[in-house]
Short mmCIF file of C-alpha atoms in Angstrom, two decimals:
data_model
loop_
_atom_site.label_atom_id
_atom_site.label_comp_id
_atom_site.label_asym_id
_atom_site.label_seq_id
_atom_site.Cartn_x
_atom_site.Cartn_y
_atom_site.Cartn_z
CA ASP X 1346 21.54 -14.18 3.50
CA ALA X 1347 19.86 -11.58 4.92
CA LYS X 1348 16.50 -11.36 4.65
CA THR X 1349 13.55 -9.07 5.39
CA THR X 1350 9.90 -9.30 6.40
CA GLN X 1351 7.84 -6.40 5.14
CA PRO X 1352 3.86 -6.14 5.72
CA THR X 1353 1.98 -7.27 2.63
CA SER X 1354 0.49 -4.06 2.25
CA MET X 1355 -0.82 -0.46 3.55
CA ASP X 1356 -2.73 2.13 2.96
CA CYS X 1357 -2.39 6.00 3.61
CA ALA X 1358 -4.05 9.45 3.21
CA GLU X 1359 -2.95 11.70 0.96
CA GLY X 1360 -0.98 14.54 2.62
CA ARG X 1361 -0.49 11.89 5.55
CA ALA X 1362 2.93 10.38 6.50
CA ALA X 1363 3.24 7.35 4.98
CA ASN X 1364 5.74 4.85 7.54
CA LEU X 1365 6.56 1.59 6.44
CA PRO X 1366 8.11 -1.04 8.53
CA CYS X 1367 11.04 -3.76 7.36
CA ASN X 1368 12.47 -6.48 9.84
CA HIS X 1369 15.69 -7.54 9.23
CA SER X 1370 16.89 -9.13 11.83
CA THR X 1371 20.20 -11.58 10.69
CA ILE X 1372 21.44 -8.50 9.16
CA SER X 1373 25.24 -8.05 9.86
CA GLY X 1374 27.59 -5.38 10.68
CA ASN X 1375 28.44 -4.05 7.15
CA GLU X 1376 25.00 -4.80 4.95
CA TYR X 1377 23.22 -1.67 4.01
CA VAL X 1378 19.67 -1.52 3.84
CA TYR X 1379 18.22 -0.19 0.67
CA TRP X 1380 14.05 0.93 -0.30
CA TYR X 1381 13.17 0.97 -3.96
CA ARG X 1382 9.83 1.50 -5.15
CA GLN X 1383 7.77 -0.40 -8.22
CA ILE X 1384 5.21 1.36 -9.94
CA HIS X 1385 2.71 -0.61 -12.26
CA SER X 1386 5.60 -3.43 -13.44
CA GLN X 1387 8.45 -0.21 -14.15
CA GLY X 1388 12.11 -0.59 -13.47
CA PRO X 1389 12.53 -0.05 -9.80
CA GLN X 1390 13.21 3.30 -8.79
CA TYR X 1391 15.90 3.84 -5.87
CA ILE X 1392 14.34 5.85 -2.55
CA ILE X 1393 17.28 5.55 -0.09
CA HIS X 1394 20.05 3.74 1.73
CA GLY X 1395 21.72 3.73 5.02
CA LEU X 1396 23.56 1.64 6.95
CA LYS X 1397 23.75 3.05 10.98
CA ASN X 1398 22.56 6.28 11.20
CA ASN X 1399 18.82 7.88 10.33
CA GLU X 1400 19.05 9.19 6.31
CA THR X 1401 16.80 11.90 4.52
CA ASN X 1402 16.96 13.06 1.36
CA GLU X 1403 14.61 14.88 -0.96
CA MET X 1404 12.24 11.59 -1.41
CA ALA X 1405 12.11 10.09 2.02
CA SER X 1406 13.67 9.52 5.64
CA LEU X 1407 15.14 6.30 6.53
CA ILE X 1408 15.21 5.57 10.22
CA ILE X 1409 17.13 2.72 11.41
CA THR X 1410 16.58 0.99 14.87
CA GLU X 1411 20.08 1.06 17.30
CA ASP X 1412 20.33 -2.54 16.86
CA ARG X 1413 19.95 -2.37 13.05
CA LYS X 1414 17.07 -4.77 13.15
CA SER X 1415 14.19 -3.57 11.97
CA SER X 1416 14.39 -0.10 10.01
CA THR X 1417 10.95 2.54 9.01
CA LEU X 1418 10.50 4.35 5.29
CA ILE X 1419 8.87 7.81 6.23
CA LEU X 1420 7.20 9.68 3.03
CA PRO X 1421 6.66 12.60 4.87
CA HIS X 1422 3.55 13.81 2.72
CA ALA X 1423 1.95 10.93 0.46
CA THR X 1424 0.48 12.20 -2.94
CA LEU X 1425 -1.11 9.49 -5.02
CA ARG X 1426 1.74 9.17 -6.86
CA ASP X 1427 3.43 7.37 -4.11
CA THR X 1428 1.22 4.35 -4.51
CA ALA X 1429 3.21 1.93 -5.14
CA VAL X 1430 5.29 -1.45 -4.36
CA TYR X 1431 7.82 -0.75 -1.67
CA TYR X 1432 10.75 -2.85 -1.20
CA CYS X 1433 13.33 -3.33 2.05
CA ILE X 1434 16.58 -4.40 0.71
CA VAL X 1435 19.22 -5.95 2.19
CA ARG X 1436 22.93 -5.38 -0.25
CA VAL X 1437 25.34 -8.23 1.24
CA GLU X 1438 29.13 -9.07 -0.54
CA GLY X 1439 29.57 -11.82 -2.14
CA SER X 1440 32.01 -13.06 -4.44
CA GLY X 1441 34.12 -9.27 -4.70
CA THR X 1442 30.68 -7.83 -5.65
CA TYR X 1443 27.40 -7.23 -4.18
CA LYS X 1444 23.75 -8.70 -3.95
CA TYR X 1445 20.60 -6.87 -3.51
CA ILE X 1446 17.56 -9.03 -1.38
CA PHE X 1447 14.63 -8.19 -1.71
CA GLY X 1448 11.59 -8.02 0.66
CA THR X 1449 8.48 -9.43 -0.36
CA GLY X 1450 7.35 -5.70 -1.04
CA THR X 1451 4.83 -3.56 0.90
CA ARG X 1452 1.63 -2.69 -1.17
CA LEU X 1453 1.10 0.96 -0.36
CA LYS X 1454 -2.35 2.25 -1.36
CA VAL X 1455 -2.51 5.96 -0.94
CA LEU X 1456 -6.10 7.61 -0.69
CA ALA X 1457 -7.55 10.62 -2.34
CA ASP B 245 22.86 9.67 -19.89
CA THR B 246 21.61 8.58 -17.03
CA GLU B 247 19.49 5.65 -17.85
CA VAL B 248 19.75 1.68 -18.37
CA THR B 249 18.15 0.57 -21.41
CA GLN B 250 16.01 -2.58 -22.33
CA THR B 251 15.30 -4.36 -25.56
CA PRO B 252 12.56 -5.59 -26.48
CA LYS B 253 9.92 -4.29 -24.57
CA HIS B 254 8.10 -7.30 -25.28
CA LEU B 255 9.06 -10.93 -25.98
CA VAL B 256 6.97 -13.71 -27.69
CA MET B 257 8.80 -16.92 -28.01
CA GLY B 258 8.11 -20.97 -28.44
CA MET B 259 9.66 -23.83 -26.34
CA THR B 260 12.45 -24.63 -29.45
CA ASN B 261 13.20 -20.45 -30.35
CA LYS B 262 16.79 -18.65 -29.22
CA LYS B 263 16.24 -15.42 -28.52
CA SER B 264 18.22 -12.80 -26.75
CA LEU B 265 17.46 -9.87 -23.80
CA LYS B 266 20.03 -6.88 -24.63
CA CYS B 267 20.23 -4.32 -21.72
CA GLU B 268 22.95 -1.40 -22.29
CA GLN B 269 24.05 1.71 -19.83
CA HIS B 270 26.90 4.47 -20.61
CA MET B 271 27.01 6.18 -16.99
CA GLY B 272 30.32 4.47 -17.02
CA HIS B 273 29.11 1.34 -13.91
CA ARG B 274 31.51 -1.67 -13.90
CA ALA B 275 28.81 -3.52 -12.13
CA MET B 276 25.74 -5.42 -14.15
CA TYR B 277 22.69 -7.53 -13.12
CA TRP B 278 19.93 -9.52 -14.18
CA TYR B 279 16.96 -10.09 -12.32
CA LYS B 280 13.84 -12.54 -12.86
CA GLN B 281 10.68 -10.96 -11.82
CA LYS B 282 7.41 -13.36 -11.82
CA ALA B 283 4.04 -11.49 -11.23
CA LYS B 284 2.81 -10.14 -7.69
CA LYS B 285 7.42 -11.55 -6.33
CA PRO B 286 10.05 -9.48 -5.93
CA PRO B 287 13.11 -8.84 -8.56
CA GLU B 288 15.05 -12.93 -7.65
CA LEU B 289 19.00 -12.37 -8.67
CA MET B 290 20.31 -14.08 -11.62
CA PHE B 291 23.51 -12.95 -12.57
CA VAL B 292 26.43 -10.55 -11.69
CA TYR B 293 29.15 -9.34 -13.47
CA SER B 294 31.38 -7.03 -12.16
CA TYR B 295 34.84 -5.65 -14.53
CA GLU B 296 33.40 -7.80 -17.74
CA LYS B 297 33.43 -11.25 -15.45
CA LEU B 298 30.71 -12.81 -14.35
CA SER B 299 31.11 -13.16 -10.25
CA ILE B 300 27.72 -14.34 -8.87
CA ASN B 301 25.38 -16.60 -10.66
CA GLU B 302 22.62 -17.83 -8.43
CA SER B 303 21.60 -21.12 -9.43
CA VAL B 304 20.00 -20.11 -12.96
CA PRO B 305 19.41 -23.65 -15.34
CA SER B 306 21.60 -23.44 -18.29
CA ARG B 307 18.87 -22.13 -20.77
CA PHE B 308 19.54 -18.54 -19.44
CA SER B 309 23.30 -17.61 -20.72
CA PRO B 310 24.42 -14.58 -19.98
CA GLU B 311 27.46 -12.25 -21.94
CA CYS B 312 29.30 -9.02 -20.97
CA PRO B 313 30.73 -8.23 -24.24
CA ASN B 314 31.85 -4.48 -22.50
CA SER B 315 31.52 -2.56 -20.18
CA SER B 316 28.33 -0.76 -21.52
CA LEU B 317 26.76 -4.38 -22.19
CA LEU B 318 24.53 -7.12 -20.95
CA ASN B 319 23.27 -9.71 -22.78
CA LEU B 320 20.48 -12.67 -22.21
CA HIS B 321 21.19 -15.52 -24.15
CA LEU B 322 17.89 -17.81 -24.09
CA HIS B 323 17.17 -21.44 -25.38
CA ALA B 324 14.77 -24.29 -25.45
CA LEU B 325 13.34 -22.69 -22.29
CA GLN B 326 9.85 -23.15 -20.70
CA PRO B 327 6.72 -21.62 -19.94
CA GLU B 328 7.30 -20.98 -16.19
CA ASP B 329 10.14 -19.04 -17.20
CA SER B 330 7.69 -16.43 -18.47
CA ALA B 331 8.24 -13.12 -16.73
CA LEU B 332 9.51 -9.50 -16.78
CA TYR B 333 13.53 -9.80 -17.03
CA LEU B 334 15.12 -6.45 -15.01
CA CYS B 335 18.59 -5.45 -15.76
CA ALA B 336 20.42 -2.79 -13.52
CA SER B 337 23.34 -1.43 -13.00
CA THR B 338 25.62 0.16 -9.81
CA ASP B 339 27.49 3.47 -9.71
CA ARG B 340 30.09 3.95 -7.23
CA TYR B 341 27.90 4.73 -4.39
CA ASN B 342 26.49 1.09 -4.94
CA GLU B 343 23.19 2.89 -5.81
CA GLN B 344 21.31 0.39 -8.17
CA PHE B 345 19.66 2.20 -11.49
CA PHE B 346 16.99 -0.46 -13.04
CA GLY B 347 16.02 -0.22 -16.55
CA PRO B 348 12.29 -0.63 -18.13
CA GLY B 349 12.30 -4.49 -18.21
CA THR B 350 11.58 -7.27 -21.02
CA ARG B 351 8.22 -8.95 -20.52
CA LEU B 352 8.97 -12.43 -21.85
CA THR B 353 6.26 -15.07 -22.67
CA VAL B 354 7.21 -18.56 -23.52
CA LEU B 355 4.78 -20.92 -25.78
#
């Protein structure tokens, strides 16, 4: 299964953009990249996903390199409520359904 | 109804007990998942049900027994657990766009 690697932790000043990197060098052509975040051991919350093209929604932007070996999640204006663990995930196909393989996660702390 | 619910929120059990975790969604999602999450670790996939049939078992010990009685309900039956099985157990379902919706989890402590 494709694996992801992420930095263990990052700090970001409130109001600034938070850029969270993820390496997924063994990703296959049809495997999507997903990002979720988890606050205080609640259930993970969906942020965004993509295959090849850059994606943007109301929460974040996802930039995927042309070779698809890495991606960056961008929170454009981080707030204190964005403090969480951010997981980069690769969705792989298996047994007629999909598995979501979580990376080790980046603990983002937004500082006032 | 746009959420996944899990009961109970907390569960303490002895190693000889039998208990069950319950997960429910009424969003019409046809794939449902169980994950186990230890402290400060990412969620690890345990089981996947697709259209009420078990499609993936990630080599989970038989003391964990999943069940999908209908398209809205997913159970995890627990028997003869070990203290190292203490963890947060997360349920999720996926919509037709393959976005996963997670429940709040059940925090299990095995004494």
